[in-house]
Amino acid sequence: MDRQDCGVTSCREREKLPPIYSVPARGSKPPLPSPGTLVDTLNHRRGRVRDADTPATPPGLKHVRDLPPIGGGPARPKQRASVDTLPPKVKAPFPCEPVIPLRTKTAKEFLEEAERAALSGDWREVRDFYLTTFDSFIELNAAFKREANAPFDTIEDSGVDGEFVNAVYDALLQTPADIQKSVLKGIINSLLREWKGPRTKDDLRAYFILVQNPQYSSTGTYVIYAHLLRQMAALSEADHHFLAHWLKKLSSRRFRQPVERLLQFISARLFPAEPDELPPASKCAWWIPSATKVLALFNAANSVSSPPIMPFTDFYNIALEHIDFMDEYRIWQSYGNSSRFSFCQFPFILSTVVKKAIIQKDSEQQMISQARQSLVSKVSRRQRVDMNLVFLNIKVRRAQLLADSLDELSRKRCDLKKKLRVTFVGEAGLDMGGLTKEWFLLLVRQIFHADYGMFTYTESRCHWFSSWKCDNNYSEFQLIGTVMGLAVYNSIALDIRFPLYCYRKLLTPPTAPCDQDASVGTATATLDDLRQIMPVWQEEMGAVKSYNLRPGGDKIPVTEQNRKEYVQLYVDFLLNKSIYKQFAAFYHGFHSVCASDALMLLRPEEVEMLVCGSPQLDMSALQKAAHYEGYSKSDATVRSFWEVVLSFPMDLQKKLLHFATGSDRVPVGGMADLNFKISKIDAPTDWLPVSHTCFNQICLPPYRSRKELKHKLTIAISNAEGFGLQ
């Protein structure tokens, strides 16, 4: 086939480039261009490189699963972009592939050459291989494509010999500096070469290979790296799908390495170690958007892998905790997923600390706005201003805690976004935070008690919604939703155990629809979701009941042909339909408080962390953050306490944290956010330790030995529940 008919220029018919970019004769070693010169030249060719905006997906592509955004294409304001996985073959207008030269070298042969070169010092064979291979996209395919002219046009198989790629890159960093420079120069020429029309699959393979290059760990290569990322970010959505599915086939280590390089690249561009280390930020404003979009490819690949290749938290960039993330949030609120870049378009990169801070600041602004409206209303009517107007004041009797709380929250729905302040009737004291936490702890403990019947406690040690109902009043489910929303709004971690599926339902949709009759909380359910919850049959107040999963279902036998439908209907019934009204009330209660665009940034796992904290304990961090009253950290009792606690197994450490704080989970901000305190009490040493969960405080008598302290502490934390021994 004539290559010109395919719209691909011949390798030998390159455009005339400045001498430093032209392909050198074999063996010549012209110096690398300076970063500034390369930026100017590449920017001069900007018109020939496609914009980073991605065109729409070709028609006929089937929507399979929502993924984090990859491209920066326009979307409705304040909506998270979705990316669709493609069927094995995509009927897109790709140009035909050029004929690829035949290369027969194997990974084994290359490694033998590299080993001989290292021993002899003669690197000519290895140098020639690198010079040839990285000279162009076609040569990359010639070297690493398993069959030179086979199409390999499915998402299931990139056609790349991964073992060979790994061997070449592992050896590269051990070669002489001139070989490493020649590889970079070859990449420069490949990226500068003009390509017309859409990318071929061989081009995608070249990008797939180049993004794995370990040389990009050095800031000296960042100008080249940035232009590679820019071209990858500018690919079409269909191309992105192919790359995402090819990337997910990498091993865990090979997948993690480019992710870490991308995160490092973004951090270094935001906060350069040296002022002149990188080109001026004003000339490179596209660096971070391009890198973030390519990182989104890896995040998408991770999302469609089962199980995920790496934890979603490893995509967090901690450096973003030090930028003005509220400005990023305001840009996103104003422009959505349009051409104006914001990190909020790619929430996978924002840590839970950042998202919590955004929600808190957004909440504070709503609180201030709500309080201001109340004050203005009073002043405009010339009424006496009562400063209590700026608070959500909850007054309850301990003996009627649930009924009073339900009544107060129902009457004061308009004040839910104000700062919470709790008063227990008949008790003196100003709420400085302790009474609020005590109210949450007592209320949650009562609502989730098995005798109350609102929730069941499953074999998997989590709560689920009871399908039993004696009337059509679901106000108590709305109450617990409101309480959860208030806890997030007021930064209180609750001792609640819902399965992850509950938080998926809570984000379906992430913002409450204006139409109260619109369907909410109906998330796609799987057997894995059911496995978290159980039970596997419906029992209501001691009676087993039967339900039709579809009209006339009691008369349809389960057969080989319809069993999948039966299982899906059954799972959907248990997790959605049988509890729809209960969960809808719960959903609206939560969103009546947490009505924020910031919820769209959250994963279900992150909502869970905001509600009840993180399960990851670090007692050494707690020791560093602890405060003391009556003791100092050098006192014998305190030293013995920490020696005992740090030697405890994980289950006893969790019991200690629950004993002292009312929850065995850690706030999103870490142990330091607990304000944990150890206080001295003048009591006989035969006393057990005492805790004040409202203040995250543990009180210790001056025990005479480490053995005695360990014995008393173990008894206290192993037998205490709530506010006293049972």
XYZ file of C-alpha atoms in Angstrom:
726
model
C 0.000 0.000 0.000
C 1.267 3.484 -0.821
C 1.881 5.186 2.501
C 0.986 8.573 1.067
C -2.562 7.281 0.457
C -2.919 6.785 4.182
C -2.172 10.377 5.018
C 1.086 9.470 6.811
C 4.296 11.149 5.710
C 7.308 9.018 4.991
C 9.993 8.865 7.655
C 12.453 10.129 5.078
C 10.235 13.010 3.972
C 10.316 14.911 7.235
C 9.729 18.598 7.338
C 12.780 20.753 7.619
C 13.484 21.407 11.276
C 16.033 23.615 12.952
C 19.388 21.790 13.020
C 19.202 20.894 16.718
C 15.934 19.031 16.122
C 16.783 17.309 12.863
C 17.640 13.644 13.015
C 21.423 13.334 13.497
C 23.629 11.004 11.544
C 24.295 7.735 13.321
C 26.947 8.184 15.992
C 26.851 12.011 16.056
C 26.109 13.592 19.414
C 24.902 17.217 19.036
C 24.146 18.910 22.368
C 20.627 18.851 23.790
C 18.675 22.098 23.392
C 18.154 24.226 26.461
C 14.652 24.050 28.015
C 13.914 27.617 27.001
C 14.891 27.045 23.372
C 12.850 23.875 23.191
C 9.784 25.594 24.691
C 10.026 28.402 22.131
C 10.340 25.976 19.225
C 7.563 23.728 20.447
C 5.293 26.685 21.096
C 6.033 27.931 17.577
C 4.553 24.644 16.364
C 1.572 24.858 18.681
C -0.734 25.444 15.757
C 0.191 22.030 14.405
C -0.569 20.241 17.647
C -4.201 19.668 18.327
C -5.914 21.430 21.173
C -6.389 19.616 24.480
C -10.168 19.714 24.032
C -11.387 16.251 23.142
C -14.022 15.626 20.501
C -17.164 13.744 21.288
C -17.194 9.977 21.401
C -17.967 8.478 17.982
C -21.650 7.624 17.565
C -22.784 4.170 18.494
C -20.502 3.754 21.501
C -22.290 1.911 24.265
C -22.364 3.453 27.733
C -21.037 0.884 30.166
C -19.710 2.504 33.301
C -19.075 5.992 34.676
C -15.420 6.776 35.247
C -13.492 9.826 36.456
C -13.089 12.505 33.772
C -10.245 12.094 31.305
C -10.592 14.820 28.714
C -11.420 18.440 29.244
C -14.398 18.503 26.919
C -17.324 20.804 27.675
C -19.997 19.573 30.048
C -22.858 21.057 31.952
C -21.630 23.386 34.698
C -20.996 21.729 38.058
C -21.435 18.235 36.604
C -18.718 15.623 36.854
C -17.707 14.370 33.409
C -18.193 10.674 32.679
C -16.105 8.376 30.562
C -17.464 5.272 28.896
C -15.658 2.011 28.398
C -15.728 0.794 24.842
C -16.641 -2.573 23.312
C -13.668 -4.624 22.091
C -13.740 -2.955 18.676
C -14.540 0.632 17.822
C -15.716 1.541 14.368
C -13.971 4.904 14.169
C -12.499 6.636 11.115
C -8.856 5.724 11.760
C -6.350 6.037 8.926
C -4.695 2.872 7.717
C -1.482 1.891 9.415
C 1.883 2.462 7.689
C 4.080 -0.518 6.957
C 6.377 -1.121 9.910
C 9.977 -2.313 9.429
C 10.637 -5.839 10.624
C 12.767 -6.026 13.779
C 13.528 -9.415 15.307
C 15.479 -8.608 18.472
C 14.018 -10.171 21.625
C 14.157 -9.104 25.249
C 16.593 -11.917 26.006
C 18.933 -10.918 23.181
C 18.824 -7.267 24.253
C 19.649 -8.108 27.869
C 22.590 -10.243 26.740
C 23.893 -7.309 24.653
C 23.489 -4.906 27.589
C 25.300 -7.311 29.908
C 28.195 -7.691 27.463
C 28.398 -3.924 27.047
C 28.524 -3.347 30.798
C 31.387 -5.846 31.135
C 33.398 -4.740 28.106
C 32.624 -1.040 28.042
C 31.735 -1.302 24.346
C 28.205 0.145 24.103
C 28.004 0.433 20.296
C 25.356 -2.273 19.770
C 23.227 -0.993 22.626
C 23.662 2.618 21.489
C 22.542 1.773 17.960
C 19.478 -0.016 19.307
C 18.383 2.974 21.400
C 19.140 5.464 18.595
C 17.028 3.490 16.143
C 14.170 2.508 18.440
C 13.364 5.944 19.854
C 13.859 7.767 16.569
C 10.164 7.659 15.620
C 6.775 6.226 16.492
C 7.157 3.732 13.638
C 10.458 2.476 15.030
C 8.947 2.130 18.506
C 6.298 -0.117 17.017
C 8.924 -2.009 15.016
C 10.856 -2.792 18.177
C 8.083 -3.497 20.668
C 5.028 -4.621 18.680
C 4.692 -8.381 18.950
C 3.792 -8.721 15.247
C 4.953 -5.797 13.166
C 1.984 -5.390 10.823
C -0.796 -7.089 12.788
C -3.655 -4.653 13.583
C -4.037 -5.177 17.378
C -7.052 -2.863 17.237
C -8.945 -3.913 20.382
C -8.926 -2.576 23.912
C -8.104 -6.050 25.189
C -4.601 -6.254 23.734
C -2.189 -3.402 23.030
C 0.033 -5.718 20.978
C 3.067 -4.419 22.888
C 5.715 -6.819 24.193
C 5.631 -5.609 27.786
C 8.557 -7.775 28.877
C 10.758 -6.215 26.195
C 9.679 -2.655 27.088
C 10.457 -3.308 30.751
C 13.886 -4.726 29.921
C 14.793 -1.748 27.711
C 13.701 0.817 30.287
C 15.305 -1.011 33.219
C 18.619 -1.061 31.332
C 18.344 2.541 30.096
C 19.194 4.219 33.393
C 22.361 2.079 33.632
C 23.702 3.149 30.236
C 26.223 5.976 29.612
C 24.837 9.522 29.660
C 25.189 9.975 25.871
C 22.818 7.046 25.246
C 20.247 8.462 27.643
C 20.501 11.839 25.921
C 20.066 10.231 22.511
C 16.822 8.625 23.691
C 15.489 11.991 24.826
C 16.510 13.601 21.542
C 14.745 10.851 19.641
C 11.582 11.482 21.651
C 11.843 15.200 20.867
C 11.980 14.487 17.146
C 9.089 12.026 17.387
C 6.891 14.563 19.151
C 7.823 17.437 16.839
C 7.152 15.472 13.659
C 3.941 16.585 11.973
C 1.052 14.114 12.083
C -2.087 14.803 10.132
C -5.561 13.624 11.022
C -6.562 11.256 13.793
C -3.985 9.083 15.516
C -3.466 5.529 14.365
C -3.358 2.593 16.774
C 0.405 2.498 16.243
C 0.572 6.104 17.462
C -1.359 5.097 20.572
C 1.070 2.248 21.123
C 3.944 4.730 20.904
C 2.351 6.973 23.537
C 1.653 3.915 25.686
C 5.360 2.994 25.517
C 6.749 6.520 25.946
C 4.701 7.383 29.037
C 6.441 4.487 30.842
C 9.914 6.015 30.321
C 11.659 6.252 33.728
C 13.762 9.247 32.613
C 10.875 11.583 33.417
C 11.704 11.361 37.120
C 14.314 14.081 36.547
C 13.249 17.718 36.322
C 15.790 18.134 33.515
C 13.461 16.124 31.262
C 10.262 17.957 32.217
C 10.078 20.102 29.056
C 10.034 16.958 26.906
C 7.732 15.166 29.338
C 5.286 18.083 29.296
C 4.940 17.951 25.509
C 4.397 14.205 25.572
C 1.651 14.729 28.154
C 0.137 17.532 26.109
C -0.177 15.337 23.041
C -1.646 12.487 25.081
C -4.144 14.827 26.739
C -5.194 16.082 23.292
C -6.167 12.628 22.025
C -9.790 11.864 21.279
C -12.038 10.262 23.862
C -12.004 6.993 21.899
C -8.191 7.008 21.954
C -8.243 7.666 25.691
C -10.406 4.599 26.156
C -7.923 2.412 24.357
C -5.038 3.778 26.420
C -6.922 3.378 29.708
C -7.691 -0.267 28.958
C -4.134 -0.955 27.841
C -2.741 0.722 30.954
C -4.793 -1.466 33.259
C -2.910 -4.515 31.904
C 0.372 -3.231 33.405
C 1.681 -4.903 36.527
C 1.085 -3.117 39.816
C 4.690 -1.868 39.986
C 4.829 -0.733 36.370
C 1.461 0.999 36.750
C 2.442 2.788 39.948
C 5.707 4.212 38.609
C 4.221 6.584 35.962
C 1.472 7.575 38.420
C 4.108 8.648 40.933
C 6.058 10.492 38.224
C 2.935 12.399 37.183
C 2.180 13.382 40.773
C 5.794 14.478 41.233
C 5.656 16.489 37.994
C 2.524 18.359 39.146
C 4.020 19.058 42.588
C 7.308 20.290 41.115
C 5.504 22.609 38.691
C 3.417 24.039 41.557
C 6.315 24.349 43.992
C 9.695 24.292 42.175
C 12.676 23.494 44.401
C 14.674 26.276 42.688
C 13.202 29.412 41.056
C 15.060 28.861 37.752
C 14.770 25.081 37.729
C 11.852 25.128 35.277
C 10.670 27.547 32.571
C 8.485 30.432 33.826
C 5.028 29.274 34.890
C 3.441 31.960 32.702
C 4.807 30.190 29.597
C 3.811 26.735 30.818
C 0.277 27.204 32.092
C -0.752 24.089 30.156
C 1.697 21.779 31.959
C -0.488 20.990 34.953
C -3.786 20.568 33.034
C -2.064 18.191 30.589
C -0.448 16.129 33.358
C -3.686 15.964 35.323
C -5.621 14.735 32.288
C -3.070 11.996 31.642
C -3.170 11.071 35.324
C -6.936 10.754 34.845
C -6.228 8.028 32.269
C -4.444 6.018 34.937
C -7.228 6.714 37.420
C -9.783 5.493 34.863
C -7.717 2.355 34.267
C -7.558 1.786 38.015
C -11.320 2.269 38.339
C -12.218 -0.361 35.750
C -9.809 -2.906 37.211
C -11.235 -5.449 39.617
C -9.721 -5.340 42.121
C -8.156 -1.885 41.683
C -4.451 -1.926 40.816
C -3.659 0.529 43.614
C -5.686 2.212 46.383
C -7.596 5.288 45.236
C -5.877 7.250 48.011
C -2.526 6.811 46.209
C -3.789 9.204 43.516
C -4.018 11.997 46.098
C -1.500 14.810 45.622
C -0.690 16.042 49.109
C 0.949 19.184 47.682
C -2.543 20.421 46.755
C -3.308 20.806 50.472
C -1.079 23.917 50.281
C -2.750 25.720 47.382
C -5.817 27.977 47.470
C -8.256 25.113 46.979
C -11.251 27.332 47.695
C -10.291 29.363 44.628
C -10.197 26.086 42.677
C -13.652 25.282 44.057
C -15.073 28.688 43.084
C -13.658 28.356 39.554
C -15.277 24.938 39.255
C -18.596 26.271 40.570
C -18.507 29.110 38.048
C -17.188 27.290 35.002
C -17.966 23.616 35.633
C -16.021 21.262 33.336
C -15.517 23.875 30.636
C -12.224 25.132 29.212
C -11.215 26.827 32.503
C -9.078 24.282 34.350
C -9.672 23.485 38.004
C -8.417 20.573 40.081
C -12.030 20.107 41.172
C -12.734 18.795 37.659
C -10.497 15.867 38.647
C -11.452 15.186 42.271
C -9.508 11.912 42.429
C -6.333 13.998 42.879
C -7.703 15.919 45.896
C -7.128 14.293 49.289
C -9.964 13.801 51.748
C -8.315 16.511 53.884
C -8.811 19.018 51.055
C -12.369 17.867 50.363
C -13.259 18.065 54.056
C -11.805 21.589 54.231
C -13.816 22.621 51.156
C -17.016 21.229 52.698
C -16.259 22.934 56.040
C -15.548 26.314 54.470
C -18.576 25.979 52.228
C -20.603 25.084 55.334
C -19.221 28.060 57.266
C -20.194 30.391 54.445
C -23.701 28.923 54.429
C -23.869 29.242 58.238
C -22.802 32.889 58.080
C -25.292 33.578 55.299
C -28.116 31.898 57.252
C -27.288 33.829 60.433
C -27.026 37.119 58.535
C -30.459 36.620 56.982
C -31.988 36.000 60.419
C -30.384 39.128 61.875
C -31.365 41.323 58.911
C -34.928 40.046 59.147
C -35.124 40.976 62.844
C -33.599 44.411 62.335
C -35.848 45.209 59.362
C -38.895 44.506 61.550
C -37.382 46.571 64.398
C -37.402 43.614 66.689
C -34.933 43.022 69.478
C -31.931 41.074 68.235
C -31.217 37.891 70.169
C -27.757 36.439 69.510
C -29.267 32.973 69.827
C -30.513 33.577 66.295
C -27.072 32.727 64.942
C -27.232 29.180 66.373
C -29.237 26.021 65.825
C -30.280 25.641 69.462
C -31.337 22.128 70.443
C -32.879 21.644 73.903
C -33.555 18.062 74.970
C -34.405 16.041 78.063
C -32.206 13.039 78.639
C -35.216 10.896 79.469
C -36.935 11.898 76.201
C -33.837 12.273 74.053
C -35.137 10.810 70.790
C -38.615 12.391 70.882
C -37.248 15.824 71.873
C -34.526 15.701 69.201
C -37.036 14.773 66.512
C -39.338 17.583 67.588
C -36.553 20.197 67.762
C -35.084 19.343 64.372
C -38.545 19.248 62.775
C -39.474 22.676 64.130
C -36.144 24.256 63.246
C -35.591 22.994 59.703
C -34.837 26.524 58.530
C -31.955 26.770 61.015
C -30.132 23.517 60.153
C -27.264 25.365 58.476
C -26.491 27.407 61.571
C -23.843 26.488 64.136
C -25.173 23.692 66.381
C -25.500 24.276 70.144
C -27.033 21.696 72.484
C -28.562 22.147 75.948
C -29.711 19.350 78.239
C -32.772 20.593 80.124
C -32.147 21.014 83.866
C -28.369 20.891 83.539
C -26.090 23.893 83.894
C -23.267 24.296 81.425
C -22.298 26.091 78.246
C -21.848 24.004 75.123
C -18.223 24.418 74.052
C -18.364 21.300 71.910
C -18.577 18.608 74.573
C -22.353 18.699 74.954
C -22.820 18.616 71.185
C -20.644 15.512 70.896
C -22.446 13.879 73.838
C -25.810 14.527 72.170
C -24.602 12.878 68.955
C -23.204 9.869 70.811
C -26.322 9.304 72.918
C -28.728 9.858 70.040
C -26.904 7.533 67.638
C -26.592 4.861 70.304
C -30.346 4.949 70.951
C -31.441 5.077 67.303
C -29.278 2.120 66.309
C -30.246 -0.063 69.264
C -31.709 -3.348 68.018
C -34.784 -3.012 70.271
C -35.757 0.194 68.499
C -36.241 -1.635 65.197
C -35.120 1.032 62.729
C -31.955 -0.798 61.765
C -30.803 -4.392 61.802
C -27.269 -5.379 62.777
C -26.019 -7.891 60.234
C -23.599 -10.783 60.448
C -21.006 -8.625 58.680
C -21.083 -6.238 61.670
C -22.812 -3.330 59.987
C -26.222 -1.690 60.219
C -28.872 -1.833 57.524
C -32.340 -0.387 57.127
C -35.208 -2.432 58.481
C -37.936 -3.031 55.920
C -40.531 -3.343 58.688
C -42.975 -0.460 59.003
C -46.210 -0.092 60.923
C -47.328 3.169 59.269
C -46.307 5.642 56.603
C -44.361 7.904 58.959
C -40.670 7.807 58.110
C -39.689 10.913 60.080
C -37.278 8.995 62.281
C -35.317 7.853 59.233
C -35.228 11.466 58.127
C -33.966 12.349 61.607
C -30.970 10.026 61.404
C -30.184 11.394 57.936
C -30.340 14.907 59.355
C -28.124 13.880 62.296
C -25.537 12.441 59.898
C -25.640 15.631 57.846
C -25.241 17.769 60.966
C -22.267 15.652 62.049
C -20.499 16.231 58.715
C -21.539 19.902 58.770
C -20.173 20.367 62.309
C -17.111 18.080 61.908
C -18.233 15.389 64.380
C -17.263 11.741 63.668
C -20.082 9.309 64.482
C -19.854 5.720 65.682
C -21.957 4.371 62.799
C -21.391 1.204 60.785
C -23.096 1.356 57.406
C -21.834 -0.741 54.470
C -20.152 1.133 51.634
C -23.225 0.576 49.460
C -25.193 2.906 51.751
C -22.873 5.776 50.858
C -23.169 4.957 47.160
C -26.922 5.270 47.550
C -26.442 8.525 49.429
C -24.604 9.938 46.393
C -27.321 8.809 43.941
C -27.616 11.583 42.948
C -24.921 13.617 44.804
C -27.183 16.664 45.022
C -30.844 16.372 45.957
C -33.269 16.995 43.056
C -35.707 19.895 43.374
C -38.599 17.535 42.679
C -39.385 15.794 45.973
C -41.026 12.954 44.061
C -37.932 12.237 41.968
C -36.319 8.854 42.558
C -33.317 8.980 44.911
C -30.952 6.487 46.479
C -31.472 3.732 43.893
C -27.934 2.642 43.048
C -27.064 -0.361 40.916
C -26.685 -3.321 43.277
C -24.520 -6.419 42.918
C -24.033 -9.663 44.796
C -20.877 -8.168 46.311
C -23.004 -5.380 47.781
C -25.436 -7.917 49.173
C -22.564 -9.920 50.624
C -21.600 -6.871 52.726
C -25.066 -6.668 54.165
C -27.155 -9.815 54.221
C -29.742 -11.127 55.347
C -30.869 -13.277 52.462
C -34.536 -13.334 53.265
C -37.080 -10.865 54.572
C -38.310 -11.304 58.138
C -40.602 -8.651 59.579
C -41.409 -8.682 63.289
C -40.860 -12.452 63.479
C -42.862 -13.312 60.327
C -41.301 -14.359 57.032
C -43.037 -12.583 54.143
C -43.042 -13.225 50.412
C -42.867 -10.574 47.667
C -43.190 -10.733 43.923
C -39.955 -9.569 42.321
C -41.904 -8.934 39.103
C -45.615 -9.063 38.256
C -46.830 -12.629 38.649
C -43.416 -13.684 39.926
C -44.895 -16.223 42.333
C -46.055 -18.237 39.323
C -42.757 -18.125 37.397
C -40.293 -20.914 38.223
C -36.574 -20.123 38.363
C -34.822 -21.816 35.440
C -31.387 -21.901 33.867
C -32.554 -19.275 31.378
C -33.918 -16.719 33.876
C -31.760 -17.264 36.953
C -29.552 -14.229 36.287
C -32.641 -12.050 36.031
C -33.946 -13.583 39.263
C -30.705 -12.893 41.141
C -30.559 -9.275 39.908
C -34.209 -8.631 40.794
C -33.692 -10.252 44.183
C -30.630 -8.155 45.005
C -32.351 -4.986 43.801
C -35.392 -5.809 45.940
C -33.368 -6.331 49.111
C -31.101 -3.301 48.716
C -33.417 -0.822 47.005
C -37.136 -1.513 46.619
C -37.887 -3.097 50.017
C -36.426 -0.077 51.860
C -37.076 2.670 49.306
C -39.263 4.910 51.501
C -37.014 4.491 54.527
C -33.896 5.352 52.557
C -35.541 8.206 50.653
C -36.428 9.845 54.000
C -32.849 9.234 55.209
C -31.447 10.667 51.953
C -33.529 13.848 52.142
C -32.633 14.301 55.812
C -28.906 14.154 55.021
C -29.155 16.461 52.020
C -31.328 18.971 53.891
C -28.130 19.836 55.764
C -25.347 18.904 53.326
C -26.783 20.620 50.257
C -23.412 21.454 48.742
C -21.825 21.116 45.331
C -18.782 19.824 47.200
C -20.513 16.454 47.622
C -20.002 15.921 43.895
C -16.266 15.724 44.587
C -16.602 12.746 46.912
C -16.362 9.017 46.440
C -18.595 6.822 48.650
C -15.502 5.797 50.644
C -14.754 9.457 51.320
C -18.300 10.178 52.514
C -17.888 7.272 54.924
C -14.640 8.780 56.217
C -16.303 12.161 56.742
C -19.202 10.571 58.638
C -17.319 8.148 60.862
C -13.596 8.676 60.310
C -10.827 6.466 59.006
C -10.201 2.913 60.268
C -6.420 3.338 59.919
C -4.913 3.779 63.404
C -1.486 5.240 64.153
C -0.943 5.234 67.906
C 2.517 6.779 67.510
C 0.847 9.806 65.911
C -1.641 9.920 68.794
C 1.271 9.900 71.271
C 2.922 12.839 69.486
C -0.319 14.849 69.470
C -1.428 14.073 73.062
C -1.943 16.784 75.690
C -1.509 16.340 79.430
C -3.208 17.690 82.515
C -1.620 16.941 85.908
C 0.993 14.826 84.170
C 3.896 15.552 81.849
C 5.022 13.282 79.049
C 8.122 12.347 81.063
C 6.177 11.049 84.107
C 6.483 7.339 84.822
C 2.716 6.727 84.529
C 2.571 8.406 81.112
C 5.631 6.537 79.834
C 4.133 3.241 81.021
C 0.806 4.119 79.390
C 2.350 4.605 75.953
C 4.562 1.539 76.258
C 1.460 -0.522 76.991
C -0.681 1.070 74.269
C 1.959 0.759 71.542
C 2.406 -2.934 72.426
C -1.351 -3.638 72.260
C -2.656 -5.635 69.276
C -4.862 -3.725 66.842
C -8.145 -4.874 68.407
C -7.169 -3.525 71.844
C -5.918 -0.271 70.329
C -9.328 0.154 68.697
C -11.031 -0.560 72.037
C -8.846 2.037 73.742
C -9.734 4.669 71.150
C -13.435 3.804 71.473
C -13.162 3.964 75.283
C -11.580 7.422 75.172
C -13.428 9.072 72.271
C -16.638 7.104 71.680
C -15.418 5.842 68.284
C -12.641 3.526 67.147
C -12.057 5.609 64.033
C -9.747 8.516 63.327
C -10.876 11.930 62.020
C -9.999 12.765 58.423
C -7.297 15.177 59.587
C -5.519 12.453 61.550
C -4.899 11.776 65.226
C -3.952 15.411 65.851
C -7.564 16.440 65.225
C -8.728 14.384 68.237
C -7.158 16.766 70.806
C -6.564 13.661 72.924
C -5.807 14.395 76.579
C -4.431 12.308 79.467
C -5.350 13.680 82.890
C -4.285 12.762 86.383
C -6.897 11.918 89.013
C -6.164 11.665 92.707
C -7.699 8.269 93.265
C -6.535 4.950 94.723
C -4.526 2.813 92.338
C -7.102 0.051 92.529
C -9.409 2.263 90.463
C -9.852 1.635 86.778
C -9.074 4.390 84.257
C -11.963 6.790 83.572
C -12.830 8.391 80.228
C -14.760 11.484 79.160
C -15.695 10.711 75.564
C -17.188 14.161 75.045
C -13.716 15.646 75.446
C -11.575 12.753 74.122
C -10.025 12.474 77.554
C -8.726 9.563 79.623
C -8.022 9.919 83.356
C -5.372 7.762 85.032
C -4.553 7.266 88.728
C -0.795 7.271 89.436
C -0.315 3.521 89.016
C 2.782 2.123 90.732
C 3.964 -0.116 87.903
C 3.600 -0.802 84.199
C 2.113 -4.227 84.950
C -0.590 -2.720 87.169
C -1.436 -0.045 84.570
C -1.712 -2.635 81.787
C -3.993 -4.849 83.912
C -6.373 -2.019 84.892
C -6.426 -0.445 81.435
C -7.154 -3.758 79.705
C -10.097 -4.421 82.058
C -11.500 -0.920 81.494
C -11.348 -0.908 77.691
C -12.498 -4.527 77.308
C -15.626 -4.226 79.438
C -16.776 -0.654 78.983
C -19.487 0.259 76.485
C -20.712 3.794 76.020
C -20.502 5.641 79.291
C -20.023 2.934 81.892
C -19.301 -0.684 82.614
C -22.009 -3.097 81.586
